[in-house]
Each structure stands twice: as C-alpha cells, then as structure tokens.
Coordinates of C-alpha atoms and ligand atoms in Angstrom, one line a residue:
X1 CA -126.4 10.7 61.1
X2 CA -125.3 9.2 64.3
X3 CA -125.6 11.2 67.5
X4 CA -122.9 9.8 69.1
X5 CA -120.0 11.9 70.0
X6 CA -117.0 12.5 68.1
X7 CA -113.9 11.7 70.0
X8 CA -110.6 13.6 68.7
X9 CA -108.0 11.3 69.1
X10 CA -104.6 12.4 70.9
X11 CA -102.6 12.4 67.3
X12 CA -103.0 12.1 63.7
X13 CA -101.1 11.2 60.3
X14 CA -100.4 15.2 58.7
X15 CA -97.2 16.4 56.0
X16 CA -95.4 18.9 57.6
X17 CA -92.2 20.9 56.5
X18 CA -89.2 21.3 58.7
X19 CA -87.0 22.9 56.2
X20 CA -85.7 23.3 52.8
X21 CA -85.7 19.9 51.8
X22 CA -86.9 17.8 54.9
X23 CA -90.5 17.0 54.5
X24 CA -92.6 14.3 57.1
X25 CA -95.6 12.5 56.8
X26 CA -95.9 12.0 60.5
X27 CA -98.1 12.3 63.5
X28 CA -98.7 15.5 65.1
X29 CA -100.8 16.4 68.5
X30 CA -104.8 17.5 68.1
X31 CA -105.3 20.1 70.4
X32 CA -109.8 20.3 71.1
X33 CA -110.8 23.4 68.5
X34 CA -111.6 26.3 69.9
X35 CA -115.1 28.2 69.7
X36 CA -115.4 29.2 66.5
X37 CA -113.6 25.8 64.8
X38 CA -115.5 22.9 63.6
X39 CA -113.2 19.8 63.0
X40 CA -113.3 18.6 59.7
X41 CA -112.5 15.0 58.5
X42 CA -110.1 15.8 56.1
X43 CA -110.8 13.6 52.9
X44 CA -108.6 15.0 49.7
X45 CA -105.7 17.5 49.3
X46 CA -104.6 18.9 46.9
X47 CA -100.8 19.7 46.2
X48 CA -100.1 23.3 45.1
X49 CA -97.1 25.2 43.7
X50 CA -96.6 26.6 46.7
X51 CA -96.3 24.0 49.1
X52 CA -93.4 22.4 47.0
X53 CA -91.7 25.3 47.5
X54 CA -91.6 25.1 51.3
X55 CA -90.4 21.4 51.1
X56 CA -87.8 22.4 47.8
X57 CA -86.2 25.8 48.9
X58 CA -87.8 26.9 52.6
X59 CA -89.2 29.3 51.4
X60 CA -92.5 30.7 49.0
X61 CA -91.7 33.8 46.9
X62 CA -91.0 35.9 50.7
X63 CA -92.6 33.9 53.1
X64 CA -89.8 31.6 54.6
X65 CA -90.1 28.9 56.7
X66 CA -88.6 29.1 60.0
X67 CA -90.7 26.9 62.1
X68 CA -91.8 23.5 61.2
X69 CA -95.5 23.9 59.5
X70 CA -98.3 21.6 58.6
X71 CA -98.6 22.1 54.4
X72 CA -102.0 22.4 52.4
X73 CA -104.2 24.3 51.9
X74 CA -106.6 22.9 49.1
X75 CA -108.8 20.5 51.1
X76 CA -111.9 19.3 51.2
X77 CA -113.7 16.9 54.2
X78 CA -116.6 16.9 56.5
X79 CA -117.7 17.9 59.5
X80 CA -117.1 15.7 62.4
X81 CA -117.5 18.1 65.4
X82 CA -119.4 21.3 64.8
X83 CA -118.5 24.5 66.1
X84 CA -118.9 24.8 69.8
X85 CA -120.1 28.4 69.4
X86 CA -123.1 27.0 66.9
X87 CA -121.6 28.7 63.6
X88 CA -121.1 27.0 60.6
X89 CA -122.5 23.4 59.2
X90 CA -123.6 20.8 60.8
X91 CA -121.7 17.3 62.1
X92 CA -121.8 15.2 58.3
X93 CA -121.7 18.2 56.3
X94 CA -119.0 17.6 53.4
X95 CA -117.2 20.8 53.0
X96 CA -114.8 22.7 50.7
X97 CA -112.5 25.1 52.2
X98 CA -111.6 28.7 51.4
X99 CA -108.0 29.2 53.5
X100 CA -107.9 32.6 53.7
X101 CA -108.5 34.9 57.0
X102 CA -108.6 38.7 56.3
X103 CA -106.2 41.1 57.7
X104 CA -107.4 43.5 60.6
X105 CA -106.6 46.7 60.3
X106 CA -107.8 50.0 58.3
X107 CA -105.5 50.1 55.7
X108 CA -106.3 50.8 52.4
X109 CA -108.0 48.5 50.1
X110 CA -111.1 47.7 48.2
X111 CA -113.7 46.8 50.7
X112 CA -115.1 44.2 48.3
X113 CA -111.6 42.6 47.6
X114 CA -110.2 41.8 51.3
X115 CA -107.7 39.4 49.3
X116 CA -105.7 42.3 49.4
X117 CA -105.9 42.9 53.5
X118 CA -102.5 43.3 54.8
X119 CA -102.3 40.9 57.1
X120 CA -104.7 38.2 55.4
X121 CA -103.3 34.7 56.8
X122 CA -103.8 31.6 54.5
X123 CA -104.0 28.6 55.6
X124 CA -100.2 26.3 55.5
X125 CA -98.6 29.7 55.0
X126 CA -95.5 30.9 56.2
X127 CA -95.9 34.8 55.6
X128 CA -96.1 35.7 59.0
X129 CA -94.9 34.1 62.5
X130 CA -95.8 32.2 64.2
X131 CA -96.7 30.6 60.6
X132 CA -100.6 29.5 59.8
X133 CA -100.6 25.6 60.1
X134 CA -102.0 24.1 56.7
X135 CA -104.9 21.6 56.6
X136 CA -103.0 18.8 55.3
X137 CA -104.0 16.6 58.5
X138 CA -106.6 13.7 59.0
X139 CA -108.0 16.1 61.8
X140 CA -108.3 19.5 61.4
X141 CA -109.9 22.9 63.7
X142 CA -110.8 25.1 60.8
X143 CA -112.8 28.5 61.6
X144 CA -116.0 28.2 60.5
X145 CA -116.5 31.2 58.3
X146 CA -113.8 28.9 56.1
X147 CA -116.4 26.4 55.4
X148 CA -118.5 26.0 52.1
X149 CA -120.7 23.2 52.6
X150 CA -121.2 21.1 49.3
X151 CA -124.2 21.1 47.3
X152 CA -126.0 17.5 46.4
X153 CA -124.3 16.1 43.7
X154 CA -120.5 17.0 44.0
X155 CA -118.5 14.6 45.6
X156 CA -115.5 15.5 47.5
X157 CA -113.7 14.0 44.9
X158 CA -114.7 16.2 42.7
X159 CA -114.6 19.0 45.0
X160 CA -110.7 18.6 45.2
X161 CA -110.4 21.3 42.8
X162 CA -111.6 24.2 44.6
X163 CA -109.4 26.3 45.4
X164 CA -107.4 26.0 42.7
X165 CA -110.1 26.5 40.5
X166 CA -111.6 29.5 42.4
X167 CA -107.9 31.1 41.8
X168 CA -108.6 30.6 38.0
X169 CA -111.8 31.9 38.3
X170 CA -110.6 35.2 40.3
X171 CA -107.7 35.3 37.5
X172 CA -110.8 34.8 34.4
X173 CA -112.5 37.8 36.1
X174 CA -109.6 40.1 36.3
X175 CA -109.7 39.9 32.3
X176 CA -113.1 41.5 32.3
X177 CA -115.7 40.2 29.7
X178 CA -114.5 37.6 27.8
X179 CA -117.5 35.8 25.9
X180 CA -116.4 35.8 22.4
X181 CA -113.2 37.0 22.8
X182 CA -109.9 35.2 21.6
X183 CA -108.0 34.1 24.2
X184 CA -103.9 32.9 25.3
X185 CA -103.4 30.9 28.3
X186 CA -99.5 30.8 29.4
X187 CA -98.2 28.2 31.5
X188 CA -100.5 25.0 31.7
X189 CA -100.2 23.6 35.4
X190 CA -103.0 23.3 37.4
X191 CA -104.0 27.0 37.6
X192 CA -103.2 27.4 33.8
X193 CA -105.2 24.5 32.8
X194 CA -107.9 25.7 35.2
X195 CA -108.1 29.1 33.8
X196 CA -108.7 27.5 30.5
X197 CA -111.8 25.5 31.6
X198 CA -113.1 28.6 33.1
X199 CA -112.8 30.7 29.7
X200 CA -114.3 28.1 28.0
X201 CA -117.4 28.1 30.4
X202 CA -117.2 31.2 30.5
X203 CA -117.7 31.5 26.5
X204 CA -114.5 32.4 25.4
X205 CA -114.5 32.1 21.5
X206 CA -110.8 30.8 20.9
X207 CA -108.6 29.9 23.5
X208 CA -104.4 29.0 22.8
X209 CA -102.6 27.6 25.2
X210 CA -98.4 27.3 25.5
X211 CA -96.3 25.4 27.7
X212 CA -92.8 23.7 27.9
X213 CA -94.0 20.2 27.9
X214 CA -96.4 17.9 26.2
X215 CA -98.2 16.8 29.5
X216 CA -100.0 19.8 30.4
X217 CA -100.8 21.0 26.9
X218 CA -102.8 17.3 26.8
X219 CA -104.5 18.4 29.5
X220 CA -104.8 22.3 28.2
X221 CA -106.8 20.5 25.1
X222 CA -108.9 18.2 27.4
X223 CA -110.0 21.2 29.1
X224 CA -111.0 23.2 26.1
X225 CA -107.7 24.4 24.3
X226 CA -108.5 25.3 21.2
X227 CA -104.5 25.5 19.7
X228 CA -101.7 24.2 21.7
X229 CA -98.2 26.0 20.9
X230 CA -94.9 24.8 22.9
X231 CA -93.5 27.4 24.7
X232 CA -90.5 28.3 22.6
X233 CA -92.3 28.9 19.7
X234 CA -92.1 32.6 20.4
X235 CA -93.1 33.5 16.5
X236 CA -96.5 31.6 16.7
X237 CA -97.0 32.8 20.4
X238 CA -96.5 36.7 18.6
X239 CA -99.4 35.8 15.6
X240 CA -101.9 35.0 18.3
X241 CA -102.7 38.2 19.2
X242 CA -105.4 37.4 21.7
X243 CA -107.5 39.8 23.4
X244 CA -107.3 38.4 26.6
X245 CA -104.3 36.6 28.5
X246 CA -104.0 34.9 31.3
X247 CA -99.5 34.5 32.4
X248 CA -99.6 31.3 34.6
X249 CA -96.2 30.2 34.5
X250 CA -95.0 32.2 36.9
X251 CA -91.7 33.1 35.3
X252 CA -90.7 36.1 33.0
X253 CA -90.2 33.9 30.0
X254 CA -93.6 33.2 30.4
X255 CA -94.5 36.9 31.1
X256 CA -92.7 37.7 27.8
X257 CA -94.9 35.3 25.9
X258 CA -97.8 36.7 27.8
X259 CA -96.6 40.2 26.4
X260 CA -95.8 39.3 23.0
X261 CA -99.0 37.0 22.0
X262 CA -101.6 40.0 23.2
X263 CA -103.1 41.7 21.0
X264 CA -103.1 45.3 20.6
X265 CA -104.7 47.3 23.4
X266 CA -105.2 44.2 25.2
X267 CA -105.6 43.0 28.4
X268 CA -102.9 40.6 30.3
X269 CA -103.7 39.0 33.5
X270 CA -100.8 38.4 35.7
X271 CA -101.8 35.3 37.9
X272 CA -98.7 32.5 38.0
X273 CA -96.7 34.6 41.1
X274 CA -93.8 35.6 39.8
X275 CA -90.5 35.5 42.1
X276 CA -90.0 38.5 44.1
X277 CA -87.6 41.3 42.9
X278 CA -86.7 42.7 39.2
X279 CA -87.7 40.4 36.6
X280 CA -86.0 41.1 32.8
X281 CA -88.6 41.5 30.5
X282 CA -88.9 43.9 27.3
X283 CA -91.9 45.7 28.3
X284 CA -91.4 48.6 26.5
X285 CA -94.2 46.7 24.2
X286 CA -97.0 46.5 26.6
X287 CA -96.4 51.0 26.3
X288 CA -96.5 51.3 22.5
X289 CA -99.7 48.8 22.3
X290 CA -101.3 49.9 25.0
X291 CA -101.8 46.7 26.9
X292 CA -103.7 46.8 30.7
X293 CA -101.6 44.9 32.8
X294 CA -103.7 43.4 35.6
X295 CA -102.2 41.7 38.7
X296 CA -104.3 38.6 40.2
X297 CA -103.9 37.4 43.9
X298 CA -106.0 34.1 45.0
X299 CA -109.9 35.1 45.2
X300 CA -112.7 35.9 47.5
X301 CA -116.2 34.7 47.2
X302 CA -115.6 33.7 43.6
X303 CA -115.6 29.9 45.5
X304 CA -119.4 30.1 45.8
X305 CA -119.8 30.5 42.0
X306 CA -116.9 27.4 41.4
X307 CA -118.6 25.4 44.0
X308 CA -122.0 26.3 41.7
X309 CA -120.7 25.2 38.4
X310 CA -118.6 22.1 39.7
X311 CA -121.8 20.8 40.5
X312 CA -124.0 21.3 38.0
X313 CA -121.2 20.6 35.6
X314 CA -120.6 23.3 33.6
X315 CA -116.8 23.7 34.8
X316 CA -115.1 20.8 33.5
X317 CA -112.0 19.9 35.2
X318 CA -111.8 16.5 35.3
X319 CA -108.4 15.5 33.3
X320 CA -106.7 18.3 35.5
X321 CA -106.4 15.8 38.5
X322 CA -103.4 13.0 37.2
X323 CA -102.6 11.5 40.4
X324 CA -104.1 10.5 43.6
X325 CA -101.8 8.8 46.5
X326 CA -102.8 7.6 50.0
X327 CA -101.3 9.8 52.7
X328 CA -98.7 7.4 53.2
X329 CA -97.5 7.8 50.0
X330 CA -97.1 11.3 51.0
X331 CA -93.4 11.8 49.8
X332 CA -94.2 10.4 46.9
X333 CA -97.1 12.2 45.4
X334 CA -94.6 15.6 46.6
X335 CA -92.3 14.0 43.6
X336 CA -95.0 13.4 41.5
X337 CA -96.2 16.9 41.8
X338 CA -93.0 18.8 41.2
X339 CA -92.1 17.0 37.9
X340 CA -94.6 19.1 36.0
X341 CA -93.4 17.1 33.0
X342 CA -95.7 14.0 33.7
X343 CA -98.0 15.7 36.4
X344 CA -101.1 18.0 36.5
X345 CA -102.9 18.1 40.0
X346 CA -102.0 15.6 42.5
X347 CA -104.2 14.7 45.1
X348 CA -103.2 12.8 48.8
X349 CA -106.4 10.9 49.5
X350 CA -106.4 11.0 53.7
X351 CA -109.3 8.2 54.1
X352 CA -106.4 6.4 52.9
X353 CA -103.9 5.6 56.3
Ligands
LIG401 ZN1 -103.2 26.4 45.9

C-alpha cells in the first residue's frame, strides 16, 4: 500500500433521482467525511427493486421522494481514506456494505433484531427527510460501523451480491429449519432467486420455484430449482404443498400462490414488499390450514454469515448477476433492470468512467 494521501476530489460521477421519471448520471459535490466516515472507492452496484421505483413512480411503497437523492444501496469498494476517528478498516481494505443505521429511541422491539428500529435509515432511502443519500457514487463517506471488510478470496465482483443476498438469507431464516424440507419459492428476481441458493445451501430437500417469465425461472434452475412452474399455473402451484415458502414477488397474485402452494400447517415467509394498503387475497385458507405467516424486512448481521459462504463458495449465486454496465451507461442498465423479462441483477461497474 502506498502511504501517500488520498485527495478527494471537488466532484464525482453518481445516479441520482430528481423525480418520478427524471434520473441523472451526473456529478455531484464531495463534501471531506466526517469523523466516523471512511471514504470508500466505490467499485460495483447493484440495482434493486427499490431504486427503480424512485426513478419510475417517485416514490418506494411510502417513502416518496421529494428532494433530489443519490440511489444505491448494494455496493461494494475499498477503502481510500480511513476513518479520521481510527474506527473501522484500513486505507485498501475492500469492503461490502450493510446500509442500514438503527433508529434511536426506546421503542419497542427485539433487541437482537434492530431491523425493526423505528427510525432505522438505509442508505439511498427516502423514508425520512431530509432523505439518506445512497452510495451509488465513485466517492462515498460511509459510517464505519457499515463496513464488512472482505475476506481473501472474494472479489468485489463477487461480492456484488451482498446485500441482496443477506435479504434472502434473513428471509431463509424467518422460515425456521429447513434442511430436508420441501420448499416453494414465488417470484424469481434477484431476491427470489437468491432465496433459492440459500435453501439449497442451506439443505433444503426440494425446492419449486414460479414466476411469470422464462428468464428468471432459467436462473431459479441455475441456482438450484428443483421444478420450475410459470406463474399462472395456479393448479400445479396448489399440488406443491411445500413446507416452507418464501413470496418474493411482491404482489398479491404472488401472495395467493404463496398461500395456495403451502402445505398444511405450514410456514410462509412474506419477503417481496408488498404495496402499502389492502391487498385482495383469499386468506381465509391460511385459517383452516393453519399456516404461520411470517413477515421479513432486510436483515441484520446475517451479512457476516453471506460474506462467509460467498467466499468459501458454498452460496452459489453466480447466474443471478445478467448484466454489468459502466457508470456511464447508467440510464441504460436502469432499463435493463426494470424489464425483469430479460434481466436478473444488474450491476453499474464505477471503475468504469
Ligand atoms: Zn436491495
């Protein structure tokens, strides 16, 4: 490592949203980071369902946008300026980052689960104002109890799928033991296929997976699908009867599939974030068979067990990434992403201007 100094520059390349449907790659200001902030080299980000939804409607599930924002929050980089404070890794560390800050407060909630922290801000969030800048920036000041350094071995490449996969893993979890146990994964986008990889590690014994299109149930397969069913097959969806399933679609069609295909007295997660207010869907089913309905929001220190098994390659993920674009191509890979017809996870690569 060199000792020189880093010098932040006065500007660099970042996608930000204005509004509903007016989205930027342009320069924005660096401001030095403060104490507690390393500056991370920003290398790959990820884009999630939730940042299209700031550049296509304004707006994710209640958080609306009503300032201009800096997107992203699945990034990975390394360390070019450690913290001034001495926290956190060194200057050349290569880092994955959880994006989540905990809430203050004393309200109520499991100590061990501070996902649930009113107030918790994530990272290119809108939820509360001012909104929480995302990381999708060459240059960015992130807190250092955010960063995970990476272990020898996993590239930052490879480390891309972090968060994303640490929200599958928090979602596998939720469903309790499930080694040797039949399982139905609805809705294969990133998080979808992710959960299937993570039941599969995780020793799953049979694992079904639905969607609409052909595209992610290819990738569903490639990940460890044992049966793909299209998503209007609603009488083979029923005969699965799984013990365990995981609803990542995020819609209640998708919930209803999630109801039908479980088997009596089982257990369906709730992950894909459905969109706020009443949603129709016949649960009178999930009374008369007794299913536990189990809500999932993002994770905590599940990362350090993804981070674990990325590297020593038990979780494998690799056919989830389908795209990668330079940073330039920015607007481009956001088109890419939201046609989940043709796309899993799409990456912006930042080393490339
Ligand atoms: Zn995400």
């Amino acid at each position: 490592m060199t000792t020189q100094e880093f010098m932040l520059p006065a500007s660099a390349p970042a996608v930000v949203a204005h509004a509903k449907g007016d989205l930027r790659i342009e320069d924005v200001a660096l401001v030095q980071p403060e104490a507690g902030q390393a500056v991370v080299e920003i290398a790959y980000g990820g884009i999630c369902g939730s940042d299209l939804h700031y550049w296509l409607h304004g707006a994710a599930g209640e958080s609306i946008l009503k300032d201009p924002m800096v997107l992203g929050h699945e990034v990975v980089g390394t360390v070019v300026q450690a913290a001034a404070d001495g926290t956190g890794p060194a200057v050349g560390t290569p880092v994955a980052v959880h994006p989540a800050t905990p809430g203050p407060g004393a309200a109520k909630y499991p100590a061990e689960r501070p996902n649930l922290s009113p107030g918790c801000t994530y990272l290119g969030s809108a939820a509360r104002h001012p909104h929480t800048d995302g990381a999708f920036l060459r240059y960015a000041n992130l807190p250092t109890h955010m960063l995970r350094p990476l272990p020898e071995g996993l590239s930052l490449r490879n480390a891309a799928l972090v968060e994303p996969a640490s929200v599958a893993w928090h979602a596998v979890a939720r469903a309790g033991e499930v080694r040797g146990k039949s399982a139905l994964v609805v809705g294969c986008g990133p998080i979808g296929a992710l959960a299937v990889a993570v039941l599969k590690r995780a020793g799953a014994a049979h694992i079904t997976a639905v969607d609409m299109h052909p595209k992610p149930l290819e990738i569903a397969a490639a990940v460890g699908a044992d049966v793909v069913l299209q998503a209007g097959d609603t009488e083979a969806i029923a005969a699965v009867e799984a013990d365990i399933v995981i609803e990542s679609s995020g819609n209640h069609f998708g919930l209803a599939s999630a109801i039908n295909g479980a088997v009596r007295g089982g257990r369906v997660v709730m992950v894909g974030l459905l969109p706020s207010g009443p949603q129709p869907v016949a649960i009178s089913l999930a009374i008369t068979r007794e299913l536990e309905l189990v809500g999932s929001f993002r994770f905590n220190e599940e990362i350090t067990e993804v981070i674990a098994a990325l590297a020593d390659g038990t979780l494998f993920v690799d056919p989830v990434v389908t795209h990668e674009f330079a940073l330039s191509d920015g607007l481009e890979a956001f088109e890419t992403a939201k046609n989940s017809a043709v796309s899993g996870k799409v990456l912006l690569n930042f080393s490339l201007a």
